[in-house]
PDB file of C-alpha atoms in Angstrom:
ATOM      1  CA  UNK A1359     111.325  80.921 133.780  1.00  0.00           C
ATOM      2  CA  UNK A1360     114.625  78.942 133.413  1.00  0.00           C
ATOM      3  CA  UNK A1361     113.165  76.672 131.169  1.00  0.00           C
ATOM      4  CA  UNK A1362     111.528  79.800 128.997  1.00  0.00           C
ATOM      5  CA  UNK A1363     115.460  81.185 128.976  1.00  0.00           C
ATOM      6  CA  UNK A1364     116.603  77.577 127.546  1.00  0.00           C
ATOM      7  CA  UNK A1365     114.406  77.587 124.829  1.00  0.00           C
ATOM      8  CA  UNK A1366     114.651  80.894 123.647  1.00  0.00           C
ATOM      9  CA  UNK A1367     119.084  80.517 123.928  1.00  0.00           C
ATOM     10  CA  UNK A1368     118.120  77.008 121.689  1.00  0.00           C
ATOM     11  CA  UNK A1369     115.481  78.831 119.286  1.00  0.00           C
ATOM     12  CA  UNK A1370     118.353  81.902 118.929  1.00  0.00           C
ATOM     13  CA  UNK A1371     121.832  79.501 118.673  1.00  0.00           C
ATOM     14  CA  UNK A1372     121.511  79.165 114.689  1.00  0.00           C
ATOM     15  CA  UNK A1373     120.203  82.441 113.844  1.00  0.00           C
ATOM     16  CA  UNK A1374     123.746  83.597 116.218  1.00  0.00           C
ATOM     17  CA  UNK A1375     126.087  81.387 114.777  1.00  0.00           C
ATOM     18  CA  UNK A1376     124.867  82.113 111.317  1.00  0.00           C
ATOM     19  CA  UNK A1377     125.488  85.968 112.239  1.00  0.00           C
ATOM     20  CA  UNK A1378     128.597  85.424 113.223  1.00  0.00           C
ATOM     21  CA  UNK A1379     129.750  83.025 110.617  1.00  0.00           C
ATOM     22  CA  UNK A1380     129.005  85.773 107.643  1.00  0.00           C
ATOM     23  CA  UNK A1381     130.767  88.385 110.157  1.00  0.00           C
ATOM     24  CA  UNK A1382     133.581  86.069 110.223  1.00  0.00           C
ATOM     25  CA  UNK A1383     134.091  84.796 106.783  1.00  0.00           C
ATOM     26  CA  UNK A1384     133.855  88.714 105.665  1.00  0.00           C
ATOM     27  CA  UNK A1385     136.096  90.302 108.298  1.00  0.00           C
ATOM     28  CA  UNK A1386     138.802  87.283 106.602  1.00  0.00           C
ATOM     29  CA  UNK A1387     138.576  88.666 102.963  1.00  0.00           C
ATOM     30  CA  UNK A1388     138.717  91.798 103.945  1.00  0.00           C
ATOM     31  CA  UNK A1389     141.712  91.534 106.083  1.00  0.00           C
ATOM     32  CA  UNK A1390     143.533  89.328 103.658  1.00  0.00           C
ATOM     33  CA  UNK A1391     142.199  91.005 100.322  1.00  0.00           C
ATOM     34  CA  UNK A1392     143.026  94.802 101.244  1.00  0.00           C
ATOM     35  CA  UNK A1393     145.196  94.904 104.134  1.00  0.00           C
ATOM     36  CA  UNK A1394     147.537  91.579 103.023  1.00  0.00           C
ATOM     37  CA  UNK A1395     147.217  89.874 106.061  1.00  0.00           C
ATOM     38  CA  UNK A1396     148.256  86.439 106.109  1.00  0.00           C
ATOM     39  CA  UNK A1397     145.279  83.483 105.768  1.00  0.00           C
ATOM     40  CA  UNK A1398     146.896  82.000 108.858  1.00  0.00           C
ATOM     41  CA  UNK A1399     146.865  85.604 110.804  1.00  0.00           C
ATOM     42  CA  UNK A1400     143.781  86.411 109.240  1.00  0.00           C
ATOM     43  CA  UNK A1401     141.515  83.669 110.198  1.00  0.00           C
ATOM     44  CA  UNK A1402     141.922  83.197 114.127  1.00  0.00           C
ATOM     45  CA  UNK A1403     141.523  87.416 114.487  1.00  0.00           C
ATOM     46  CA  UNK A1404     138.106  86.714 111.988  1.00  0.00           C
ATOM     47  CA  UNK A1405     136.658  83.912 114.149  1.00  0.00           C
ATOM     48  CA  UNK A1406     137.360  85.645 117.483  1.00  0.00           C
ATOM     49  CA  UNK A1407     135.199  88.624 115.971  1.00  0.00           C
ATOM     50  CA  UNK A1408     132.448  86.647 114.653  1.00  0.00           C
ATOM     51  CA  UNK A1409     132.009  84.578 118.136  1.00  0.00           C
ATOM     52  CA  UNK A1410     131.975  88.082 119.750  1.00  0.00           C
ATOM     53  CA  UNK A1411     129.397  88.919 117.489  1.00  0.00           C
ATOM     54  CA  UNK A1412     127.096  85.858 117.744  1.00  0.00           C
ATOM     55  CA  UNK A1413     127.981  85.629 121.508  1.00  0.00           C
ATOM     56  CA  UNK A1414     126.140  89.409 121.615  1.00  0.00           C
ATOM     57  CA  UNK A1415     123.487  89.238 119.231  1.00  0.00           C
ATOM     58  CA  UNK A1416     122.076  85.942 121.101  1.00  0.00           C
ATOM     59  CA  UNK A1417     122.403  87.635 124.524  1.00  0.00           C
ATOM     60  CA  UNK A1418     121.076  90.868 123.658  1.00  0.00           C
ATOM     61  CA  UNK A1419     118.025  88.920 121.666  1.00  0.00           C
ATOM     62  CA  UNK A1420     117.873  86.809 124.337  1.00  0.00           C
ATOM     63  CA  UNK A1421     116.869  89.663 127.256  1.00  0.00           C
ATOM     64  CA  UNK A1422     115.146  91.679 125.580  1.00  0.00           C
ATOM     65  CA  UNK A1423     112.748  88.499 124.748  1.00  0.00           C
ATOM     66  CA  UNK A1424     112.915  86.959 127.864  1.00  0.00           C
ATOM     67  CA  UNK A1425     111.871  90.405 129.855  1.00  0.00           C
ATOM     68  CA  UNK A1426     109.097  90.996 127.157  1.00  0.00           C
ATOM     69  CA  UNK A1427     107.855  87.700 127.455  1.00  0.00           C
ATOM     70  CA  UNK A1428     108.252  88.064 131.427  1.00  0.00           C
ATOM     71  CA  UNK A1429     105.667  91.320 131.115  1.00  0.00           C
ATOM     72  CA  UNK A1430     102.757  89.492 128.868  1.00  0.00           C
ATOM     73  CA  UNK A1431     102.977  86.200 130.832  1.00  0.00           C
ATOM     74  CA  UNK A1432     102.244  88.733 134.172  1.00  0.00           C
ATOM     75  CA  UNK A1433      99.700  90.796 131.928  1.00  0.00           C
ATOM     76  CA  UNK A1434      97.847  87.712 131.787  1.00  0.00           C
ATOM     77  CA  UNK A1435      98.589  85.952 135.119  1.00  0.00           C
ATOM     78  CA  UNK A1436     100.995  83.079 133.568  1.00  0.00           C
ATOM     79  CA  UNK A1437     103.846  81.459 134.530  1.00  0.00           C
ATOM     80  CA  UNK A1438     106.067  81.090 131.514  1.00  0.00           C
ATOM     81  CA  UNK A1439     107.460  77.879 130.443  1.00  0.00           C
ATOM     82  CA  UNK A1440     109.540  76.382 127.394  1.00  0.00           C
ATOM     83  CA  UNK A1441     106.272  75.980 125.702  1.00  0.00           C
ATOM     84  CA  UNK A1442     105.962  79.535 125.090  1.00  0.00           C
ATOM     85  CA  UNK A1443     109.047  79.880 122.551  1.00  0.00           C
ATOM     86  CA  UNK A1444     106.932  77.532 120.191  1.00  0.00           C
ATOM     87  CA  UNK A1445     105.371  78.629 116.887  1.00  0.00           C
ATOM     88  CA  UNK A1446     102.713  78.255 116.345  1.00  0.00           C
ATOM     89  CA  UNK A1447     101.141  78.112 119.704  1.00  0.00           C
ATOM     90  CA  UNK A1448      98.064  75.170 119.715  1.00  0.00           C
ATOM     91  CA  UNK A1449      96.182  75.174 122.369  1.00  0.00           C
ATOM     92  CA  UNK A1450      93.246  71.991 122.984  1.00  0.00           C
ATOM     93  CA  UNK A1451      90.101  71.178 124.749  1.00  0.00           C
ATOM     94  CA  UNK A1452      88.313  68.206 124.695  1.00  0.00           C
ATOM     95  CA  UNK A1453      85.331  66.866 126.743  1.00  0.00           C
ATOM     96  CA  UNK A1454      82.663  64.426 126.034  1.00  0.00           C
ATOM     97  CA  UNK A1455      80.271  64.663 123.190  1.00  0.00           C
ATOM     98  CA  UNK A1456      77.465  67.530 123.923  1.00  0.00           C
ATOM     99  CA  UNK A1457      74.443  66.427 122.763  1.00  0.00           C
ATOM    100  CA  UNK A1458      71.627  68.388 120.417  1.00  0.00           C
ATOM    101  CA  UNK A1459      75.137  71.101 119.309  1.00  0.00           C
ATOM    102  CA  UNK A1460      76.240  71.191 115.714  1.00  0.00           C
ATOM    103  CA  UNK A1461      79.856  72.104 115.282  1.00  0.00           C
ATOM    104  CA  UNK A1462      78.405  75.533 113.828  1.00  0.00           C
ATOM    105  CA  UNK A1463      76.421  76.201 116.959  1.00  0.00           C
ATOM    106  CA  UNK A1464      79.616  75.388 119.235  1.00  0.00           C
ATOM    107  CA  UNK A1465      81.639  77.514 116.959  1.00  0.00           C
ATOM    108  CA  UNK A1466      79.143  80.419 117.319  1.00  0.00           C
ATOM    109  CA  UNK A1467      78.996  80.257 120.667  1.00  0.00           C
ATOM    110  CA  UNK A1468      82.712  80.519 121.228  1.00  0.00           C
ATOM    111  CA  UNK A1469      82.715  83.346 118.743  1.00  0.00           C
ATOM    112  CA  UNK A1470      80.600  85.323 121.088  1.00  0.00           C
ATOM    113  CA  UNK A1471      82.477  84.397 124.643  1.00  0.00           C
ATOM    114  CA  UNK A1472      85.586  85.544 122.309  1.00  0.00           C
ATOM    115  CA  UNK A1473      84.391  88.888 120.895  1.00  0.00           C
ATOM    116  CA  UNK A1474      82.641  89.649 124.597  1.00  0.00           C
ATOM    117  CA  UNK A1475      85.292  89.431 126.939  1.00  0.00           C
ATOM    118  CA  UNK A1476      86.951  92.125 128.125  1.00  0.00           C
ATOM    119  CA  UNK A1477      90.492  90.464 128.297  1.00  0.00           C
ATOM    120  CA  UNK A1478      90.567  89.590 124.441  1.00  0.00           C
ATOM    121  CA  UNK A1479      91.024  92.399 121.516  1.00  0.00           C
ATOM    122  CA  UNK A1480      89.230  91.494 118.657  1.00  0.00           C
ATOM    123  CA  UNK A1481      90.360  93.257 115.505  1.00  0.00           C
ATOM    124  CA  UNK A1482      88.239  91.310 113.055  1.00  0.00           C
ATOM    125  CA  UNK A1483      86.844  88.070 112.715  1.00  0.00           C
ATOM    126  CA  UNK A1484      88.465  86.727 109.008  1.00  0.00           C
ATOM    127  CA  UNK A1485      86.361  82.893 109.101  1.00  0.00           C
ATOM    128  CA  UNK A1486      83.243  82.014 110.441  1.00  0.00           C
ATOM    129  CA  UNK A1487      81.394  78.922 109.587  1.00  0.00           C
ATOM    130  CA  UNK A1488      80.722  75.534 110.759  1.00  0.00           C
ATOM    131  CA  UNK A1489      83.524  74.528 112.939  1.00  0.00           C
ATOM    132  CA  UNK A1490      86.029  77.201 111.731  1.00  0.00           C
ATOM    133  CA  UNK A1491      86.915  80.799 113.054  1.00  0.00           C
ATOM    134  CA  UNK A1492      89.917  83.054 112.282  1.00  0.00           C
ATOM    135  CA  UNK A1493      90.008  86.252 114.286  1.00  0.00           C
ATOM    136  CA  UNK A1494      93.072  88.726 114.464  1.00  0.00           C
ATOM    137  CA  UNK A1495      93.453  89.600 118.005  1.00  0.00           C
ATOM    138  CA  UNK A1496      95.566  92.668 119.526  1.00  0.00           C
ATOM    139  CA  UNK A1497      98.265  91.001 122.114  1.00  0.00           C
ATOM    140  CA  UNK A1498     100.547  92.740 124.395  1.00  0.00           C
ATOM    141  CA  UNK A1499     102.806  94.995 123.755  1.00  0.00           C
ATOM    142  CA  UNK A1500     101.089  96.427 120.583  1.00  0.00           C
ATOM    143  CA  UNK A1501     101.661  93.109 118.797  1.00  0.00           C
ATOM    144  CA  UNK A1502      98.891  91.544 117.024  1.00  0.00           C
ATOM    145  CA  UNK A1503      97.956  87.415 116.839  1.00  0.00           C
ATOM    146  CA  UNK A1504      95.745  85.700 114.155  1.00  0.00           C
ATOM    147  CA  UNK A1505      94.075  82.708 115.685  1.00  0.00           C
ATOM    148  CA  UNK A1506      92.143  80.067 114.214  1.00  0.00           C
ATOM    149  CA  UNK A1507      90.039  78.162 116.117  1.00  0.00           C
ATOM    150  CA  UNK A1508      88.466  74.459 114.907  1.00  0.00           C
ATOM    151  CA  UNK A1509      85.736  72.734 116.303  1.00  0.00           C
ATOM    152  CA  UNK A1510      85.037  69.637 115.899  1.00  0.00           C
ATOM    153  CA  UNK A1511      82.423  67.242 117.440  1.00  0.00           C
ATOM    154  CA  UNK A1512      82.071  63.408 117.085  1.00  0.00           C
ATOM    155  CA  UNK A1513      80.017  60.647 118.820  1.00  0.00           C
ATOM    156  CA  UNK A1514      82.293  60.252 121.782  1.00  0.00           C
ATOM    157  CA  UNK A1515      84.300  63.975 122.182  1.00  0.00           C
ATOM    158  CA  UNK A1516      84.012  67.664 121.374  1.00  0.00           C
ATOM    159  CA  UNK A1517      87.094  68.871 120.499  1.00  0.00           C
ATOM    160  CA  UNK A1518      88.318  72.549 119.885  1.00  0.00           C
ATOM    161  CA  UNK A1519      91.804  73.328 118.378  1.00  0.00           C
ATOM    162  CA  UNK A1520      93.031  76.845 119.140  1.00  0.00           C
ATOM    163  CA  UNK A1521      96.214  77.837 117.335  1.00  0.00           C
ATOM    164  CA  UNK A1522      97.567  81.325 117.265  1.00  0.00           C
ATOM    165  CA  UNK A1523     100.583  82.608 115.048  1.00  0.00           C
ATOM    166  CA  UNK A1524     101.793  86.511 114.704  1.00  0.00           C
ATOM    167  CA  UNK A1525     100.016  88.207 112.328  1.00  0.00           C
ATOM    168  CA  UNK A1526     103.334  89.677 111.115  1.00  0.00           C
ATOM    169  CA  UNK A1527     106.178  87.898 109.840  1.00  0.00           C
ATOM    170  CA  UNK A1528     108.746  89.880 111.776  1.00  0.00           C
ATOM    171  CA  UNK A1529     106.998  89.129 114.778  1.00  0.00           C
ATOM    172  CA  UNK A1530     108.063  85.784 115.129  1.00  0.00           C
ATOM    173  CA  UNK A1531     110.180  86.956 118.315  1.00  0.00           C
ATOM    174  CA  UNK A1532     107.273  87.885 119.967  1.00  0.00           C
ATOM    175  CA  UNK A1533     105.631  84.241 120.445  1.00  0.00           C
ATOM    176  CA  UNK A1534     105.052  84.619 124.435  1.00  0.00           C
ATOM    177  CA  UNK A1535     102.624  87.004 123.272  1.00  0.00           C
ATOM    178  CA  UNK A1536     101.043  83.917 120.788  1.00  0.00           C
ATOM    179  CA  UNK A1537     101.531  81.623 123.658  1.00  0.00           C
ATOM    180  CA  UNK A1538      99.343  83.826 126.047  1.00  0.00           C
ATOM    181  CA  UNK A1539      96.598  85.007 123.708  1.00  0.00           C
ATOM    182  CA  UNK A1540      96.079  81.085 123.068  1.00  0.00           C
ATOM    183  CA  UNK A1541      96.412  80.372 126.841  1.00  0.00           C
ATOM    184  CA  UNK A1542      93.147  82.995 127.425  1.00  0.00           C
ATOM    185  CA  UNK A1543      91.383  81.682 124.267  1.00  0.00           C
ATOM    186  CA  UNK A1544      91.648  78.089 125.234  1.00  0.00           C
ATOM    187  CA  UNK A1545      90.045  79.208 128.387  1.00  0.00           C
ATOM    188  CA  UNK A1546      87.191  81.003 126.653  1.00  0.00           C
ATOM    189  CA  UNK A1547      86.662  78.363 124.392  1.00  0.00           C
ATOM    190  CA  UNK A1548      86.691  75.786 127.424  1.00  0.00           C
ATOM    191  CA  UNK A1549      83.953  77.849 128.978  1.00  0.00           C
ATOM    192  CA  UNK A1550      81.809  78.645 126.078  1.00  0.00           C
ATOM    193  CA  UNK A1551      81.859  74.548 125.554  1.00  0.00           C
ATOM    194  CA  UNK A1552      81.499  74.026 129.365  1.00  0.00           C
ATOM    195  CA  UNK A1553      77.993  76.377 129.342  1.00  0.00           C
ATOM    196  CA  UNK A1554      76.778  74.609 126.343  1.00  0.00           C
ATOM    197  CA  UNK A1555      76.825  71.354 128.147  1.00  0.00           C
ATOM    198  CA  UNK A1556      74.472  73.326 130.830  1.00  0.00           C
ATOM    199  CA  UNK A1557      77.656  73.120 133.427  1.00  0.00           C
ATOM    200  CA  UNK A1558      79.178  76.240 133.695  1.00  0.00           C
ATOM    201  CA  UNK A1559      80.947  75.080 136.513  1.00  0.00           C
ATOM    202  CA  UNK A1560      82.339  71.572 135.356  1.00  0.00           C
TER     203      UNK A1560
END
C-alpha cells in the first residue's frame, strides 16, 4: 500500500505544481495590477498561496485515489502495489507452444472463459478475430475498462498480451480499477490457455 501511495504522490506532483503555479502567477497580477501591491510584496504572498493550493489539490487527489483504489483491489482480492498507478495496465502470459491451436482458436476460447465468468462485466466485445479481442468491461465503482487482448503463438511459446485502459478519458484517475480488471483477465486468459493444453491444473 505504501508503495501504491508513492506512486500516485509521483503520478499527481506535476499536475499539483502546475495548479499551483497558474494560481500563483495569477494571484501576482492581480495583486500588483488592481490593488498596487509592490512586485517584491506581491510575489512571496502569490507563491505561499499557490504551494497551499498544490499542497491541497495533491493531498485531497491523493486520498480519495488511494481509498478508491484500496476498495477495488479488496473487491477483487488484491494487494495493491506501485504497479497499479500505471497506464495502461499490460498484463502477460506465456507458456510453451500448444500444439494442433491456431491463434484464432486460442483467442476464441479466451473470449468465452471472458464473457462466462461471473467476476467479469462484459459490455460488448468491439474485435474478434485471429489473435485479437477488444471488449469494454464494467470495473468497480461504476467505471468502465476497454481491454484488448493479443494472442500470439509461435514454435516455442504461446503468448497472450492483456492490456486494459479506461474507456473514458477523464478516467485516467481511476487506473487501480484498469490494474485489477487486467489482474482477473490475465487469470482467465491463463486458464482458458492452461485447459487448451488439456491441464487445467498446470
Amino acid at each position: 500500500m505504501l508503495g501504491y501511495c508513492l506512486a500516485v504522490v509521483r503520478r499527481l506532483a506535476l499536475p499539483a505544481l502546475a495548479t499551483g503555479t497558474v494560481l500563483a502567477a495569477a494571484m501576482t497580477a492581480a495583486l500588483v495590477l488592481v490593488d498596487g501591491t509592490p512586485w517584491s510584496g506581491a510575489a512571496p504572498e502569490a507563491l505561499a498561496a499557490g504551494a497551499a493550493v498544490a499542497f491541497a489539490f495533491a493531498a485531497v487527489l491523493t486520498v480519495t485515489t488511494v481509498l478508491g483504489a484500496a476498495r477495488t483491489a479488496r473487491r477483487y482480492g488484491l494487494t495493491l502495489g506501485p504497479e497499479a498507478v500505471a497506464l495502461p495496465s499490460v498484463r502477460e502470459v506465456r507458456m510453451p507452444t500448444i500444439e494442433g491451436r491456431t491463434a484464432f482458436q486460442l483467442t476464441d476460447s479466451v473470449r468465452h472463459v471472458v464473457e462466462e465468468d461471473p467476476v467479469l462485466r462484459v459490455d460488448e466485445v468491439t474485435a474478434f478475430g485471429h489473435g485479437i479481442l477488444d471488449l469494454t468491461l464494467r470495473g468497480p465503482s461504476a467505471s468502465t475498462v476497454f481491454v484488448r487482448v493479443r494472442v500470439t503463438t509461435g514454435p516455442k511459446e504461446t503468448a497472450a498480451v492483456v492490456e486494459a485502459r479506461p474507456a473514458a478519458t477523464y478516467k485516467q484517475l481511476d487506473a487501480a480499477a484498469c490494474w485489477a480488471v487486467a489482474r482477473v483477465v490475465e487469470e482467465r486468459v491463463a486458464r482458458a490457455l492452461r485447459t487448451e493444453t488439456g491441464d487445467g491444473t498446470l
